Short mmCIF file of C-alpha atoms in Angstrom, two decimals:
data_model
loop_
_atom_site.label_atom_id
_atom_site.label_comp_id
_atom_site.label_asym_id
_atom_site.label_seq_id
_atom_site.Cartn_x
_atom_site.Cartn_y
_atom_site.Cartn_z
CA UNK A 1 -15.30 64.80 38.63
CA UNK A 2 -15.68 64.75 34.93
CA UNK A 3 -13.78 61.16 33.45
CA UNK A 4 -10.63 62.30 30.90
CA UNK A 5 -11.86 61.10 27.82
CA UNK A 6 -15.25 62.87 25.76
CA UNK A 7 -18.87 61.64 26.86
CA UNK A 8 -21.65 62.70 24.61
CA UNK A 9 -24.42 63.48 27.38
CA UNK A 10 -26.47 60.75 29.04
CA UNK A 11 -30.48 60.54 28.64
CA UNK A 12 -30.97 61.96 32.32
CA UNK A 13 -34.57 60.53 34.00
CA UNK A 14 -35.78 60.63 37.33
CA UNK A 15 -37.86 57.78 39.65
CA UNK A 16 -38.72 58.06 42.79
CA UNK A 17 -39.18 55.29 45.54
CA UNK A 18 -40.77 55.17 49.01
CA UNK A 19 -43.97 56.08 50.46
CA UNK A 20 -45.32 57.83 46.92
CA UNK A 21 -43.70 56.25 44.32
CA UNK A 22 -43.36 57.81 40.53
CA UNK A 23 -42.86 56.40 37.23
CA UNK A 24 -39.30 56.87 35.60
CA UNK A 25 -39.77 59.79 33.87
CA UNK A 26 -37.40 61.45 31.66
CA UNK A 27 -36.63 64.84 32.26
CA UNK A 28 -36.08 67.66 29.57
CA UNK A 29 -33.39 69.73 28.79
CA UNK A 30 -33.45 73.31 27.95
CA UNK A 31 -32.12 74.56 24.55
CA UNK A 32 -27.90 74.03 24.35
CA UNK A 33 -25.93 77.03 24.42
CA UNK A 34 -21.87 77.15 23.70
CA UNK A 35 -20.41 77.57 27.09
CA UNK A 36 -16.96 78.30 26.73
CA UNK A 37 -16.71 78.62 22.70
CA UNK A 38 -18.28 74.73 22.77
CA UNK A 39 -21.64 74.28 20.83
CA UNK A 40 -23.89 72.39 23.28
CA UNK A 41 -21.52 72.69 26.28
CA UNK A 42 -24.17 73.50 28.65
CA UNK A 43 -25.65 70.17 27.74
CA UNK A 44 -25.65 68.38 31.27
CA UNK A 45 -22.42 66.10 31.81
CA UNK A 46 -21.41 66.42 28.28
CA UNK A 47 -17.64 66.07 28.26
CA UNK A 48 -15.27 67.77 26.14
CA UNK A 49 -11.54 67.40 25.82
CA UNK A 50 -9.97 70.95 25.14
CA UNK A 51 -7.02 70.72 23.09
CA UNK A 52 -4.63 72.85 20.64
CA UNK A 53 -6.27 72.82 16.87
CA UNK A 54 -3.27 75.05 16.07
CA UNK A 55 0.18 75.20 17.52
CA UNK A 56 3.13 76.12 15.30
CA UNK A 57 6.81 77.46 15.51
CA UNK A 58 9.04 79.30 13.57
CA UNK A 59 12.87 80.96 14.67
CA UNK A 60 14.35 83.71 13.05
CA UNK A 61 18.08 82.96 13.10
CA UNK A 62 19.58 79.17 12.63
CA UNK A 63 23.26 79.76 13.31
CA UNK A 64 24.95 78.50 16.64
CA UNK A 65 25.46 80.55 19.71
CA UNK A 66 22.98 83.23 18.12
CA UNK A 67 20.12 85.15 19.60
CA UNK A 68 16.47 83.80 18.18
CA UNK A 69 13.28 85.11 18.02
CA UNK A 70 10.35 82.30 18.65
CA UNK A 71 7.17 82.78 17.45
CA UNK A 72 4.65 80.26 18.44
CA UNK A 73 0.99 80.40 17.07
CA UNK A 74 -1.70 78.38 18.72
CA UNK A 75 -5.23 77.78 18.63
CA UNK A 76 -7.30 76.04 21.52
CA UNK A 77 -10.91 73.67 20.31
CA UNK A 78 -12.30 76.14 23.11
CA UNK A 79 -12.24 79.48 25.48
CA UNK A 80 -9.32 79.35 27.68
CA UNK A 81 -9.98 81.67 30.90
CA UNK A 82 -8.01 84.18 32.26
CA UNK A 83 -5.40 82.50 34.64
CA UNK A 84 -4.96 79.47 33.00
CA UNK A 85 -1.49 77.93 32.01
CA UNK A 86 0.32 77.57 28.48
CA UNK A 87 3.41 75.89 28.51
CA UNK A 88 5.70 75.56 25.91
CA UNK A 89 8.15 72.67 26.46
CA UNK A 90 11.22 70.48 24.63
CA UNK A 91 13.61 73.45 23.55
CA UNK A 92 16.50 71.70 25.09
CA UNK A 93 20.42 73.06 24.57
CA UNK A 94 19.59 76.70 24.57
CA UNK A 95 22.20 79.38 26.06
CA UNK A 96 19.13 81.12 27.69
CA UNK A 97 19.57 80.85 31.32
CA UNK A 98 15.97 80.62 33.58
CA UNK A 99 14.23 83.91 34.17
CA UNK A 100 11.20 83.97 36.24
CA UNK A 101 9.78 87.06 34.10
CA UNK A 102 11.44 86.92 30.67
CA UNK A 103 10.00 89.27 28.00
CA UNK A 104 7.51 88.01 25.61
CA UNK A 105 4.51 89.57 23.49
CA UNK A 106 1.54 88.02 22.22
CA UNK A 107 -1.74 88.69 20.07
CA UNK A 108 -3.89 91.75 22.69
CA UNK A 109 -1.18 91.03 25.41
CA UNK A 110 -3.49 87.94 25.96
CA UNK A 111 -0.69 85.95 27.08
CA UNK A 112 0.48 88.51 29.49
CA UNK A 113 4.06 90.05 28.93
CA UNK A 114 6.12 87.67 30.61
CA UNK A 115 6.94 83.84 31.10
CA UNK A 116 8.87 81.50 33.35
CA UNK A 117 11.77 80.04 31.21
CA UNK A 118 13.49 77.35 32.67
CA UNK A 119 16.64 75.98 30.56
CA UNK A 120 17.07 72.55 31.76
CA UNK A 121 13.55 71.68 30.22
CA UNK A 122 13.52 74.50 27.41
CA UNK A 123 10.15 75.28 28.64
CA UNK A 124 8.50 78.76 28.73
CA UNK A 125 4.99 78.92 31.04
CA UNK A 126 2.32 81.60 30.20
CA UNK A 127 -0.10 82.84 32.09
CA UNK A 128 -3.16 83.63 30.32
CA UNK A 129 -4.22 87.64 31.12
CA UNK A 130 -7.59 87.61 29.06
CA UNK A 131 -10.15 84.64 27.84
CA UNK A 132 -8.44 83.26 24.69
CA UNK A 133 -11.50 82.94 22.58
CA UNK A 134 -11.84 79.18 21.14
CA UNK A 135 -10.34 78.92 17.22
CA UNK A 136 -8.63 82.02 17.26
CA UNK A 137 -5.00 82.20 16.11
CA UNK A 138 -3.13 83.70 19.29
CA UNK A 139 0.93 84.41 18.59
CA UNK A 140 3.74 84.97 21.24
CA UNK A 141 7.22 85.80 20.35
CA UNK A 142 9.94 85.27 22.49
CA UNK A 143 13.63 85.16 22.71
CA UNK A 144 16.53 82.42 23.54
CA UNK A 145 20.17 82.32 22.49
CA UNK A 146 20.76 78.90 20.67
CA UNK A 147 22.84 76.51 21.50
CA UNK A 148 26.47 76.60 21.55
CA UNK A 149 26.98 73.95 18.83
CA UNK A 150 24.84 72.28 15.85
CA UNK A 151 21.83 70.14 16.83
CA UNK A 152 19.14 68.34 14.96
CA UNK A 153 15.77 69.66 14.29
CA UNK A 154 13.63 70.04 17.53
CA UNK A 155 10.03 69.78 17.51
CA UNK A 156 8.84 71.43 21.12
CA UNK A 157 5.39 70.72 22.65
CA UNK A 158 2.13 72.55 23.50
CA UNK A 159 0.23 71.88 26.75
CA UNK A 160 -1.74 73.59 29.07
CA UNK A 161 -4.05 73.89 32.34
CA UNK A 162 -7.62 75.54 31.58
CA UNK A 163 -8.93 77.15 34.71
CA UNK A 164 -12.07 75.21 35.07
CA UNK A 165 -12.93 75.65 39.10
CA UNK A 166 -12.07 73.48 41.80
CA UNK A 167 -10.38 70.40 39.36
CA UNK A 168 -8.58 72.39 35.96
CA UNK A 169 -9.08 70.90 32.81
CA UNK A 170 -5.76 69.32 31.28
CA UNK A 171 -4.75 70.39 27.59
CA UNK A 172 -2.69 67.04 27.03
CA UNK A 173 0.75 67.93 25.24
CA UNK A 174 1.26 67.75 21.52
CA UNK A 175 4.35 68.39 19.37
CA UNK A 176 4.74 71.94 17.45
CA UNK A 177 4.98 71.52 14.21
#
């Protein structure tokens, strides 16, 4: 399993031992291709942290008790595959009770056409429908009912779960600006 934090790759060599023994020899790498929108990624054991270059929310309405539109922008460092997880967490208070399929669009229907919105946490999970390519500006619009009274500013937070085989690869949460 990869370790959590970058690695730039290793100098790989080889030795062998025994009854014919070899010199260490270093072995040689074929040209690096992106893999997954990252430049070198098929670089052996290079490690890369995906994360959210963009992630940004506006509302349409500010007033109490009223029913706003969300649109969040975001932007991943790389590809996200099909069947990974977005979620959108932190918009606390809201009116909107959960829904395990409430309405949303987004940029190609990449995001699918529904999310699980769960009020006690304010968060809204996606499903991604179709490879998000990697620095592309996707957008999903969705709507809650705001809270009943006045609140200070909130500033929600982007994670996510890129489908990377048998261990996913963790987009660590970061506040929405």
């Amino acid at each position: 399993q990869n370790p959590a934090a970058a690695q730039a790759a290793p100098a790989v060599s080889i030795k062998a031992n025994g009854r014919i023994s070899t010199a260490q020899m270093a072995t040689t790498t074929p040209t690096a291709t992106s893999k997954r929108g990252v430049a070198s990624g098929s670089t052996p054991l290079l490690v890369f942290v995906p994360a959210f270059d963009t992630k940004t929310i506006r509302q349409s309405h500010l007033f109490v008790a009223g029913s706003n539109t969300l649109t969040v922008t975001l932007a991943a460092n790389c590809d996200i595959e099909a069947a990974s997880r977005i979620t959108l967490s932190g918009l606390l208070n809201s009116l909107s009770p959960d829904n395990a399929a409430l309405p949303i669009t987004s940029t190609s229907g990449a995001l699918g056409t529904t999310g699980v919105w769960t009020q006690s946490t304010g968060s809204l999970v996606l499903t991604v429908a179709t490879t998000l390519a990697g620095s592309t500006d996707y957008t999903v619009t969705y709507e809650v009912i705001n809270p009943a009274d006045p609140l200070p500013s909130l500033f929600p937070n982007a994670s996510g779960q890129v489908e990377a085989g048998v261990n996913d690869a963790p987009i660590h949460s970061a506040v929405m600006t």
